[in-house]
PDB file of N, CA and C in Angstrom:
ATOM      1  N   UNK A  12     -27.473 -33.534   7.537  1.00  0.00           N
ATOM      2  CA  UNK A  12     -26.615 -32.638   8.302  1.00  0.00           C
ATOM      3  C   UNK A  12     -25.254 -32.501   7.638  1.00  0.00           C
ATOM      4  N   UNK A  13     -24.780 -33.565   7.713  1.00  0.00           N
ATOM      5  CA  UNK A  13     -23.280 -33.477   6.776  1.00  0.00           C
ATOM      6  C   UNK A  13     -23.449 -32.347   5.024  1.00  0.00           C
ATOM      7  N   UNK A  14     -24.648 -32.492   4.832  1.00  0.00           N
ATOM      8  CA  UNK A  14     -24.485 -31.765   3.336  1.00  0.00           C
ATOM      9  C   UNK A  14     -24.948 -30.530   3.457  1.00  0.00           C
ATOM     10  N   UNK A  15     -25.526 -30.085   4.887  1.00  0.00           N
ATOM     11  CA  UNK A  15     -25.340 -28.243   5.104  1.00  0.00           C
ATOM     12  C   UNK A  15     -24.186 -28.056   5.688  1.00  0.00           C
ATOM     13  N   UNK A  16     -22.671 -29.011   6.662  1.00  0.00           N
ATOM     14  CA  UNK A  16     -22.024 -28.692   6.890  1.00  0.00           C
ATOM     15  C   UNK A  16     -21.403 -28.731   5.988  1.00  0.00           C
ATOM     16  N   UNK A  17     -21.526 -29.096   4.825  1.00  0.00           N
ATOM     17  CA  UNK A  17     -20.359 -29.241   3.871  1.00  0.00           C
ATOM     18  C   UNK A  17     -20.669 -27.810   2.882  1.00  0.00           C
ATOM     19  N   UNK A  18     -21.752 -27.620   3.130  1.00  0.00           N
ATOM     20  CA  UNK A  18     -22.362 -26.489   2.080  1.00  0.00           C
ATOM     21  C   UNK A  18     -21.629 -25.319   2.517  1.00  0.00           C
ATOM     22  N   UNK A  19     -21.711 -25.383   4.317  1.00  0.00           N
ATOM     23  CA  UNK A  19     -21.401 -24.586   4.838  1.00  0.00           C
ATOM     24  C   UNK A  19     -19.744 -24.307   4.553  1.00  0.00           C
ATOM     25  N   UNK A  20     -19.114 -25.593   4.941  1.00  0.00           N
ATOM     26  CA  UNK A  20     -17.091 -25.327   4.434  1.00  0.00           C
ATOM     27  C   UNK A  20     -17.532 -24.484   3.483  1.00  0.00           C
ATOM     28  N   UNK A  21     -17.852 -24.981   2.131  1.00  0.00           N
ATOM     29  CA  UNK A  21     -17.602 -24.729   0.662  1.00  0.00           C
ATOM     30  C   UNK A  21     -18.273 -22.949   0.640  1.00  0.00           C
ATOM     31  N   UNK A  22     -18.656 -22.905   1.407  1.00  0.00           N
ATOM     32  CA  UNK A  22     -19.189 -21.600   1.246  1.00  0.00           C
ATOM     33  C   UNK A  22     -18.238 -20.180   2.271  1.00  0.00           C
ATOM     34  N   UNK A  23     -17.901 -20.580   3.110  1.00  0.00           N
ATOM     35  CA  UNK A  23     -17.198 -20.136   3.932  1.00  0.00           C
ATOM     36  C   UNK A  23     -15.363 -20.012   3.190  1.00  0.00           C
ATOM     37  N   UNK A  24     -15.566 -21.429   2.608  1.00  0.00           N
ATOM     38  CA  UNK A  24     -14.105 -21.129   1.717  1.00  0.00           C
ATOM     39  C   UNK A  24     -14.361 -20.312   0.139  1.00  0.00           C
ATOM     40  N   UNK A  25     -15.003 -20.329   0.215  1.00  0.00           N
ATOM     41  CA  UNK A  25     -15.425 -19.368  -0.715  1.00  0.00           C
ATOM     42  C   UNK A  25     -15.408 -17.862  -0.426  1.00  0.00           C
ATOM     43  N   UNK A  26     -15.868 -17.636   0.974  1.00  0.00           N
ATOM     44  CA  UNK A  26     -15.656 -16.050   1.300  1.00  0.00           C
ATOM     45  C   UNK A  26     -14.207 -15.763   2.038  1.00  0.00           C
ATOM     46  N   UNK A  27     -13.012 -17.125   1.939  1.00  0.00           N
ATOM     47  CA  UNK A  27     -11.997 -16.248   1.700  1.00  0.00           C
ATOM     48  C   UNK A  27     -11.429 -15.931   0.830  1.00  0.00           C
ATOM     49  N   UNK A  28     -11.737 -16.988   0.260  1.00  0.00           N
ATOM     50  CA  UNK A  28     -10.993 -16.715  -1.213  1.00  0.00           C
ATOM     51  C   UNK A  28     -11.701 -15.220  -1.922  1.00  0.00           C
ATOM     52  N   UNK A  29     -12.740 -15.159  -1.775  1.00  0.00           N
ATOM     53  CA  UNK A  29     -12.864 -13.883  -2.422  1.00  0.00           C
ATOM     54  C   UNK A  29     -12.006 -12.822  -1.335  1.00  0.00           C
ATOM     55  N   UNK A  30     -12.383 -13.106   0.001  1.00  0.00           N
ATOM     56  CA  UNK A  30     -11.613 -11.924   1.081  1.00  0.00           C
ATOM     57  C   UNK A  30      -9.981 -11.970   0.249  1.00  0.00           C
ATOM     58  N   UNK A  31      -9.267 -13.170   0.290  1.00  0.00           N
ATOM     59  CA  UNK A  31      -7.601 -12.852  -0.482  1.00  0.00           C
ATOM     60  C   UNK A  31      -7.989 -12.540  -1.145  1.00  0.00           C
ATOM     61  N   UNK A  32      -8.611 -12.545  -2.891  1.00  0.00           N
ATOM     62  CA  UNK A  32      -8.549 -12.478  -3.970  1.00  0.00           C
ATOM     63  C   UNK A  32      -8.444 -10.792  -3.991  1.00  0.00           C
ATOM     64  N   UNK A  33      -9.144 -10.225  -2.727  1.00  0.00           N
ATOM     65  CA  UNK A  33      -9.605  -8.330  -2.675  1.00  0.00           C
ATOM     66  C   UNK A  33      -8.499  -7.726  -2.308  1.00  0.00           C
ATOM     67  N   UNK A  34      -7.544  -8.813  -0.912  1.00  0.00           N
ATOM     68  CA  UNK A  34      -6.580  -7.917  -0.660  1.00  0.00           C
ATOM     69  C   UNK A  34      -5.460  -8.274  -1.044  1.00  0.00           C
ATOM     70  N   UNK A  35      -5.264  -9.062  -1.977  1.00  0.00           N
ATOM     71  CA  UNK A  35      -4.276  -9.124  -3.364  1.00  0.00           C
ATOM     72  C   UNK A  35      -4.537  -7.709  -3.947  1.00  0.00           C
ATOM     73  N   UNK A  36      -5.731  -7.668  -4.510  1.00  0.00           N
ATOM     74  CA  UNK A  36      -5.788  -7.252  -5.406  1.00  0.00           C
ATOM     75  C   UNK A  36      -5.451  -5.429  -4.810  1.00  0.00           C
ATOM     76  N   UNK A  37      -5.940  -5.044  -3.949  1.00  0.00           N
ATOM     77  CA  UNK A  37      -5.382  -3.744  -2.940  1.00  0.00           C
ATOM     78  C   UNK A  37      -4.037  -3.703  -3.041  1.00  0.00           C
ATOM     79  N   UNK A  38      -3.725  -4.925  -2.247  1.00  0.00           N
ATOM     80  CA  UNK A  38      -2.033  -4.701  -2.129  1.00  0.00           C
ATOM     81  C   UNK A  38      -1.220  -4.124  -3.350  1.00  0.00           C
ATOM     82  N   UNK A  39      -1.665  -4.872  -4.650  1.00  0.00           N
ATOM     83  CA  UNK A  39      -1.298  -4.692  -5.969  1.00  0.00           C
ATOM     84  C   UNK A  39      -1.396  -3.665  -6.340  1.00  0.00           C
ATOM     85  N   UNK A  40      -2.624  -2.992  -6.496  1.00  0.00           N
ATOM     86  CA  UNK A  40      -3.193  -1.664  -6.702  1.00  0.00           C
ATOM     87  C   UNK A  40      -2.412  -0.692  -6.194  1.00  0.00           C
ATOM     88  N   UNK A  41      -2.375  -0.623  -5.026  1.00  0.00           N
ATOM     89  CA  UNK A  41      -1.924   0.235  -4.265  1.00  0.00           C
ATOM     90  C   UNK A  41      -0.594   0.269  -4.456  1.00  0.00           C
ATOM     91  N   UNK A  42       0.312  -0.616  -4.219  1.00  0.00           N
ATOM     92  CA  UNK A  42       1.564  -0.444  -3.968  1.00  0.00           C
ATOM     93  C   UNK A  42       2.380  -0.294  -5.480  1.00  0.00           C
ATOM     94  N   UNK A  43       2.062  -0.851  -6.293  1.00  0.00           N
ATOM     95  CA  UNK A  43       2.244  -0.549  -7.897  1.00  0.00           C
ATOM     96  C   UNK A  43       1.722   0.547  -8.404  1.00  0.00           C
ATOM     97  N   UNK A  44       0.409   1.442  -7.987  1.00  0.00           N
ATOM     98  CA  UNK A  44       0.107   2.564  -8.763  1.00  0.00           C
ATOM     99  C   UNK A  44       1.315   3.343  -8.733  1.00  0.00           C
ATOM    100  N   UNK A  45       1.593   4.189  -7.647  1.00  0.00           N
ATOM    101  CA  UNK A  45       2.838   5.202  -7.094  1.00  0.00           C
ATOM    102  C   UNK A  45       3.422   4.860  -8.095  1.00  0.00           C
ATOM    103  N   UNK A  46       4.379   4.172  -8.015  1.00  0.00           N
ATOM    104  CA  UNK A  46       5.776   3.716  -8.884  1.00  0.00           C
ATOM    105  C   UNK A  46       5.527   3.768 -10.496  1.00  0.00           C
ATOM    106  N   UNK A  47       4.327   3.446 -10.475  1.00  0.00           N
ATOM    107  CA  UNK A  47       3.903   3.011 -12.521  1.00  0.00           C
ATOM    108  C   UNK A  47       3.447   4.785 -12.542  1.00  0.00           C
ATOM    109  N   UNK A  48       3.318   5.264 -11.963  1.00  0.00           N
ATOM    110  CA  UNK A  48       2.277   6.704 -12.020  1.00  0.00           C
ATOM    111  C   UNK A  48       4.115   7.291 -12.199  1.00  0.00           C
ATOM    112  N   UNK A  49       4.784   7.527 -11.519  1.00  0.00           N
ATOM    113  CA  UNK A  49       5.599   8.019 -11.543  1.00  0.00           C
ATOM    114  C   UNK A  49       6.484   7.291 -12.854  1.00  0.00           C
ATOM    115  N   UNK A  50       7.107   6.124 -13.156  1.00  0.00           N
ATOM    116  CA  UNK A  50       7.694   6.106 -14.586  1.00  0.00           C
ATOM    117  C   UNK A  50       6.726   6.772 -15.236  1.00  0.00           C
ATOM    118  N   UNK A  51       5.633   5.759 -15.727  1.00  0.00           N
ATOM    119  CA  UNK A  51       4.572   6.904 -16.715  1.00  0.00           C
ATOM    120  C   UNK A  51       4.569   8.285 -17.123  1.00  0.00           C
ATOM    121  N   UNK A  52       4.828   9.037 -15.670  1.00  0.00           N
ATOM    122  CA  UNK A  52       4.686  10.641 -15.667  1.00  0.00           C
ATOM    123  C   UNK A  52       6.079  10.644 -15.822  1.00  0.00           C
ATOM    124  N   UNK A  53       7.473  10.803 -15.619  1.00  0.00           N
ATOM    125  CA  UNK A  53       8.722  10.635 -15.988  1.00  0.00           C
ATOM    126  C   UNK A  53       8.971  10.693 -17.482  1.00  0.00           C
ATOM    127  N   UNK A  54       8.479   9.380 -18.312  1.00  0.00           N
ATOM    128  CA  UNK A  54       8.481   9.127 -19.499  1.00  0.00           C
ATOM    129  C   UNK A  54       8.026  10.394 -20.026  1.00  0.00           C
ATOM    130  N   UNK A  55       6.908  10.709 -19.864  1.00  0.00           N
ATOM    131  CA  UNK A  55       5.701  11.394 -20.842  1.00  0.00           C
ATOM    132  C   UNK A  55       6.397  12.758 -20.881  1.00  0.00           C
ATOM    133  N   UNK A  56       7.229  13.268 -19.835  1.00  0.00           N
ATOM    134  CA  UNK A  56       7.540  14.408 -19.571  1.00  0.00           C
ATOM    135  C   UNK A  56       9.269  14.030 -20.396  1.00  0.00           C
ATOM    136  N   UNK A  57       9.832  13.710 -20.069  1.00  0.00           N
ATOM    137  CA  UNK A  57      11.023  12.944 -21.031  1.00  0.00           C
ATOM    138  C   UNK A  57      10.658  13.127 -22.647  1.00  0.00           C
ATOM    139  N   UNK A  58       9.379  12.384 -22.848  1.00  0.00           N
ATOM    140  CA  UNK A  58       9.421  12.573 -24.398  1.00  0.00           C
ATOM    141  C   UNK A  58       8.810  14.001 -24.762  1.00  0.00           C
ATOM    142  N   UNK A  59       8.091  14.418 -23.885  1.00  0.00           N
ATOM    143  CA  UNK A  59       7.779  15.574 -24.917  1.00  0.00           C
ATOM    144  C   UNK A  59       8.619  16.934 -24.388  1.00  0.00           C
ATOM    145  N   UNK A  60       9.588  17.139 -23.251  1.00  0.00           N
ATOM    146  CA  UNK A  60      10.082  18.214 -23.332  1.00  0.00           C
ATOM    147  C   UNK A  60      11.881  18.193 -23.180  1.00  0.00           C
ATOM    148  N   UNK A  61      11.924  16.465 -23.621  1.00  0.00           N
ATOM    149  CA  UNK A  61      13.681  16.307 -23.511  1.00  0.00           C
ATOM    150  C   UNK A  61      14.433  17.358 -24.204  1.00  0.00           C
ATOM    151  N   UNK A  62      14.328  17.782 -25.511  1.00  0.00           N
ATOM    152  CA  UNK A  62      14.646  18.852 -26.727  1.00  0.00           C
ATOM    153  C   UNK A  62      15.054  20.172 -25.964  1.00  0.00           C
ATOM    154  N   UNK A  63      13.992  20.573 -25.098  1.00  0.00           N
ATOM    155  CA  UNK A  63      14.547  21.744 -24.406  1.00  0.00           C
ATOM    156  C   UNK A  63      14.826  21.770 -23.028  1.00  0.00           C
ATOM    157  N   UNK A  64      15.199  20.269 -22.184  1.00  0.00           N
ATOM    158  CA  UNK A  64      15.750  20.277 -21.010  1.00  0.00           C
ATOM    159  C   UNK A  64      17.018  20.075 -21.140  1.00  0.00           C
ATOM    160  N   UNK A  65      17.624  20.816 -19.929  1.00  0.00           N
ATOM    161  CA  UNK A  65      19.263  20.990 -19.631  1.00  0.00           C
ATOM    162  C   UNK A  65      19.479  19.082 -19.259  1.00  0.00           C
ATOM    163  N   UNK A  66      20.971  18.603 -19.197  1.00  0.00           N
ATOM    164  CA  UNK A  66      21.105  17.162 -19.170  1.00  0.00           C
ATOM    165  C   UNK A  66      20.258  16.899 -17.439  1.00  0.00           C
ATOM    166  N   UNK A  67      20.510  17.942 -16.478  1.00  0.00           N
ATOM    167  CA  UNK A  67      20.547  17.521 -15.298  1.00  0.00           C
ATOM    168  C   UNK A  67      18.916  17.515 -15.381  1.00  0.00           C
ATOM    169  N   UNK A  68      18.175  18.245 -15.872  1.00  0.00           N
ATOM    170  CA  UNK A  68      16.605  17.897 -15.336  1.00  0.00           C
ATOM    171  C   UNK A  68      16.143  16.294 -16.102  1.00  0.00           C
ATOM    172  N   UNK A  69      16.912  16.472 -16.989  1.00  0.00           N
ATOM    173  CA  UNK A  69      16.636  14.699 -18.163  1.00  0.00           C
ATOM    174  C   UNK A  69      17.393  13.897 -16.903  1.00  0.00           C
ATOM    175  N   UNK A  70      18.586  13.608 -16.234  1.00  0.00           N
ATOM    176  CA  UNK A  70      18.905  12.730 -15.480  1.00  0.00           C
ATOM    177  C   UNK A  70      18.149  12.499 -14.183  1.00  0.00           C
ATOM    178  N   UNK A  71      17.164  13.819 -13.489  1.00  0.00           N
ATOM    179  CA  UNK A  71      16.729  13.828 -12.489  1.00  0.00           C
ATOM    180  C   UNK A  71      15.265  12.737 -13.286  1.00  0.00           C
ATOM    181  N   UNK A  72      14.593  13.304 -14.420  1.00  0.00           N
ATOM    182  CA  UNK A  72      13.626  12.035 -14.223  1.00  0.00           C
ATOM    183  C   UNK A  72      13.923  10.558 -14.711  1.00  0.00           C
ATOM    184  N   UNK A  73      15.234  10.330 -15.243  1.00  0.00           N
ATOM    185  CA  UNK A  73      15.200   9.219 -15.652  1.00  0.00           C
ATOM    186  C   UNK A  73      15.979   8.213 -14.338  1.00  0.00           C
ATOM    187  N   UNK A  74      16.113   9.135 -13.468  1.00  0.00           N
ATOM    188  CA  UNK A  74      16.599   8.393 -11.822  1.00  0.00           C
ATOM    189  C   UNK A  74      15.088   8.286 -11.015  1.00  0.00           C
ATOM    190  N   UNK A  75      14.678   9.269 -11.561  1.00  0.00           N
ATOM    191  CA  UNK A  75      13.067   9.077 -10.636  1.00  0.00           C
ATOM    192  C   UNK A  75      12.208   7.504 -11.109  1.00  0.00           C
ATOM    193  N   UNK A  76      12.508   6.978 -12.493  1.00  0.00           N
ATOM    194  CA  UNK A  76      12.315   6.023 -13.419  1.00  0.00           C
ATOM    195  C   UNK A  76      12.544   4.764 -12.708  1.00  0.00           C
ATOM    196  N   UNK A  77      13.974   5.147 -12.179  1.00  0.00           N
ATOM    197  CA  UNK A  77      14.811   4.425 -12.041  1.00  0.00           C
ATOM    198  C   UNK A  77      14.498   3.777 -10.884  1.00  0.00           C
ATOM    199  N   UNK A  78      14.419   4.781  -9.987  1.00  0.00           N
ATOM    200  CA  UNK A  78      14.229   4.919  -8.179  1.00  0.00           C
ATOM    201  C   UNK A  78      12.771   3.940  -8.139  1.00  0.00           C
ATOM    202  N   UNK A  79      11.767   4.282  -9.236  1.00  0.00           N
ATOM    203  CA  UNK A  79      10.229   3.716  -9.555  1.00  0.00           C
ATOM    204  C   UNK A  79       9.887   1.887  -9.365  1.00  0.00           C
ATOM    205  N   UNK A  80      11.419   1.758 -10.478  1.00  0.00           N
ATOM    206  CA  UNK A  80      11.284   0.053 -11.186  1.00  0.00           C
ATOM    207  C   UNK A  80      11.712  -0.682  -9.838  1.00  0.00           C
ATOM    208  N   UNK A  81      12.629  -0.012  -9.231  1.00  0.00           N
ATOM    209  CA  UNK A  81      13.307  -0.678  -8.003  1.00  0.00           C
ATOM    210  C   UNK A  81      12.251  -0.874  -6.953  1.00  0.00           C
ATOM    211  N   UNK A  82      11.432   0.184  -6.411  1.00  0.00           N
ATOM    212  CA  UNK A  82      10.309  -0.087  -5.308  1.00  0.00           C
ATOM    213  C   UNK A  82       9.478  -1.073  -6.290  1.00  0.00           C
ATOM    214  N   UNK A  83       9.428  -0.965  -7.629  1.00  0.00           N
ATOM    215  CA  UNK A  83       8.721  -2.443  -7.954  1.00  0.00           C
ATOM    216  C   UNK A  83       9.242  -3.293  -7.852  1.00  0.00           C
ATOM    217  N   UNK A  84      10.439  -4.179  -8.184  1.00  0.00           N
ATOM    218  CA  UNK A  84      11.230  -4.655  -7.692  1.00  0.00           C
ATOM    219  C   UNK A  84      11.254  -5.829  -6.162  1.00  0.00           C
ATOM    220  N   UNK A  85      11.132  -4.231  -5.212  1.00  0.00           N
ATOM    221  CA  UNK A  85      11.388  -4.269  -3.574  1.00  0.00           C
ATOM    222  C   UNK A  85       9.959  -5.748  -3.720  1.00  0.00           C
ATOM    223  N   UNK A  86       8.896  -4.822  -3.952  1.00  0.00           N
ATOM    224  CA  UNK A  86       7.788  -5.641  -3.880  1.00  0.00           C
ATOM    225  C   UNK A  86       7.537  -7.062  -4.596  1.00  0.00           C
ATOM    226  N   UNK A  87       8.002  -6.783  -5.393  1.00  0.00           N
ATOM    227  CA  UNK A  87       7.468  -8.247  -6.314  1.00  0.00           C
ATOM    228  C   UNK A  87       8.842  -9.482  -5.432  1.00  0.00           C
ATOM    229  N   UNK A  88       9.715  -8.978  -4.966  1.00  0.00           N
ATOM    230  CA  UNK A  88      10.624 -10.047  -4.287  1.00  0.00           C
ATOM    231  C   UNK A  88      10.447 -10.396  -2.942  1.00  0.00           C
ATOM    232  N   UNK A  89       9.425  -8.993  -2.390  1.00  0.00           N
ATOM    233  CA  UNK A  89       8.679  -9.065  -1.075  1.00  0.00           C
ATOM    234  C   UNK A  89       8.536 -10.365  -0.308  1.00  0.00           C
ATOM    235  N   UNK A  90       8.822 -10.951   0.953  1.00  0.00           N
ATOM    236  CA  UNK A  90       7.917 -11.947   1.340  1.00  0.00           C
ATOM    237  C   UNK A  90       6.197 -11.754   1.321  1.00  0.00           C
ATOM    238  N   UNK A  91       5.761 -10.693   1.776  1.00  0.00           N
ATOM    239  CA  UNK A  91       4.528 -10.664   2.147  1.00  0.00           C
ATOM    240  C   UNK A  91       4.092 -10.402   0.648  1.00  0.00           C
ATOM    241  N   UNK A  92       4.908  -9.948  -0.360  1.00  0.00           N
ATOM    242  CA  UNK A  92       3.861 -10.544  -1.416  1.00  0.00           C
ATOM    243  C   UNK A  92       4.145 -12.026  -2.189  1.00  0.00           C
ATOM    244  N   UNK A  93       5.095 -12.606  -2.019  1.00  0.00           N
ATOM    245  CA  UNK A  93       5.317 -13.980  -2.622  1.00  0.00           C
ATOM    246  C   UNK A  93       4.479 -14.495  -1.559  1.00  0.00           C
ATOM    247  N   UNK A  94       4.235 -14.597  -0.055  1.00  0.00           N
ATOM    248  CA  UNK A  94       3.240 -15.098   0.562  1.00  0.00           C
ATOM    249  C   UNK A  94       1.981 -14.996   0.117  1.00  0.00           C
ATOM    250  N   UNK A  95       1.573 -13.900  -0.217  1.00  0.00           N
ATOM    251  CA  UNK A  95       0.189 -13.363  -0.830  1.00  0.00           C
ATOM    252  C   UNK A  95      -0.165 -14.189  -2.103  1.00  0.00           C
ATOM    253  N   UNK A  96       0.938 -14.106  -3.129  1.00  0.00           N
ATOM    254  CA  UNK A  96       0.419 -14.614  -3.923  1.00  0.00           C
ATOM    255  C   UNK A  96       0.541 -16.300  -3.919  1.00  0.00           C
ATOM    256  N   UNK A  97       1.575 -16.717  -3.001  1.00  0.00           N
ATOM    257  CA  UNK A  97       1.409 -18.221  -3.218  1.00  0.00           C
ATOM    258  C   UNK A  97       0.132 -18.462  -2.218  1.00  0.00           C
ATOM    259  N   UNK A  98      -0.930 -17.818  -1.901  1.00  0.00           N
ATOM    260  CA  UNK A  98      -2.321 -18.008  -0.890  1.00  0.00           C
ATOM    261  C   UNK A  98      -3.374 -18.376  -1.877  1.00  0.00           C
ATOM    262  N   UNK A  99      -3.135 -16.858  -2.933  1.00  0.00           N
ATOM    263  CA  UNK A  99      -4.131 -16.867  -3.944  1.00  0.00           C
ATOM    264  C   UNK A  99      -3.789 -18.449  -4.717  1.00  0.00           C
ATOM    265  N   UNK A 100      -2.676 -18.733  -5.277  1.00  0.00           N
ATOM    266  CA  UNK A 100      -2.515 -19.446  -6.315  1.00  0.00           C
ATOM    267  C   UNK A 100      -2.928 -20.913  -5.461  1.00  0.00           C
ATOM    268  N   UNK A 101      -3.063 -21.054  -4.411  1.00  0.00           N
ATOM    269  CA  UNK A 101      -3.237 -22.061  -3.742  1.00  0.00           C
ATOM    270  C   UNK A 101      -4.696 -22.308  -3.467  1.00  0.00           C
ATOM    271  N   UNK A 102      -5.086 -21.444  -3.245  1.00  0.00           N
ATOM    272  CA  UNK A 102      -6.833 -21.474  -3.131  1.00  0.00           C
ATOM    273  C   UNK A 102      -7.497 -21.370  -4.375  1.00  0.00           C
ATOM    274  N   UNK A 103      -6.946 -20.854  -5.206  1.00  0.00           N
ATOM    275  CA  UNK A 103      -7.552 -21.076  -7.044  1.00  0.00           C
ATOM    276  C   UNK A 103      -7.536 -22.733  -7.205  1.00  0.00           C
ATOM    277  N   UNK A 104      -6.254 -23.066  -7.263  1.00  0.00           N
ATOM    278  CA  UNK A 104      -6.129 -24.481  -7.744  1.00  0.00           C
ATOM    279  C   UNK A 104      -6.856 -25.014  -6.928  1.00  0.00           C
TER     280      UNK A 104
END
């Protein structure tokens, strides 16, 4: 009995850790695409049509850049993601 209840913990802790490991990995996904999609698209548009933009459309995307790193920033100093990730790093080890 003890070694199907134990099968049972080890298995059960096993389906959270995969359950955190998914909504890490969402949270991440999600809340980092926006911001990286937007520098990315900023940049790309910066390098290939800086030559013939006026200063103010070059300052509007390199504030959009700007506005980008900071909501990354917001997040990575987040409680609910330093909680998140000190869950994962705790259930790995």
């Amino acid at each position: 009995m003890h070694t199907i209840q134990s099968g049972t913990t080890q298995l059960e802790h096993q389906e959270n850790l995969v359950a955190l490991k998914s909504y890490f990995m969402t949270l991440i996904s999600h809340e980092l695409r926006t911001p990286l999609t937007t520098i990315l698209l900023s940049a790309d548009l910066l390098e290939c049509y800086s030559n013939s933009w006026s200063d103010e459309k070059k300052l509007k995307h390199v504030q959009q850049i700007q506005t980008a790193a900071l909501e990354i920033t917001k997040l990575i100093e987040s409680e609910q993601f330093t909680e998140t990730l000190r869950k994962v790093a705790s259930e790995i080890h």
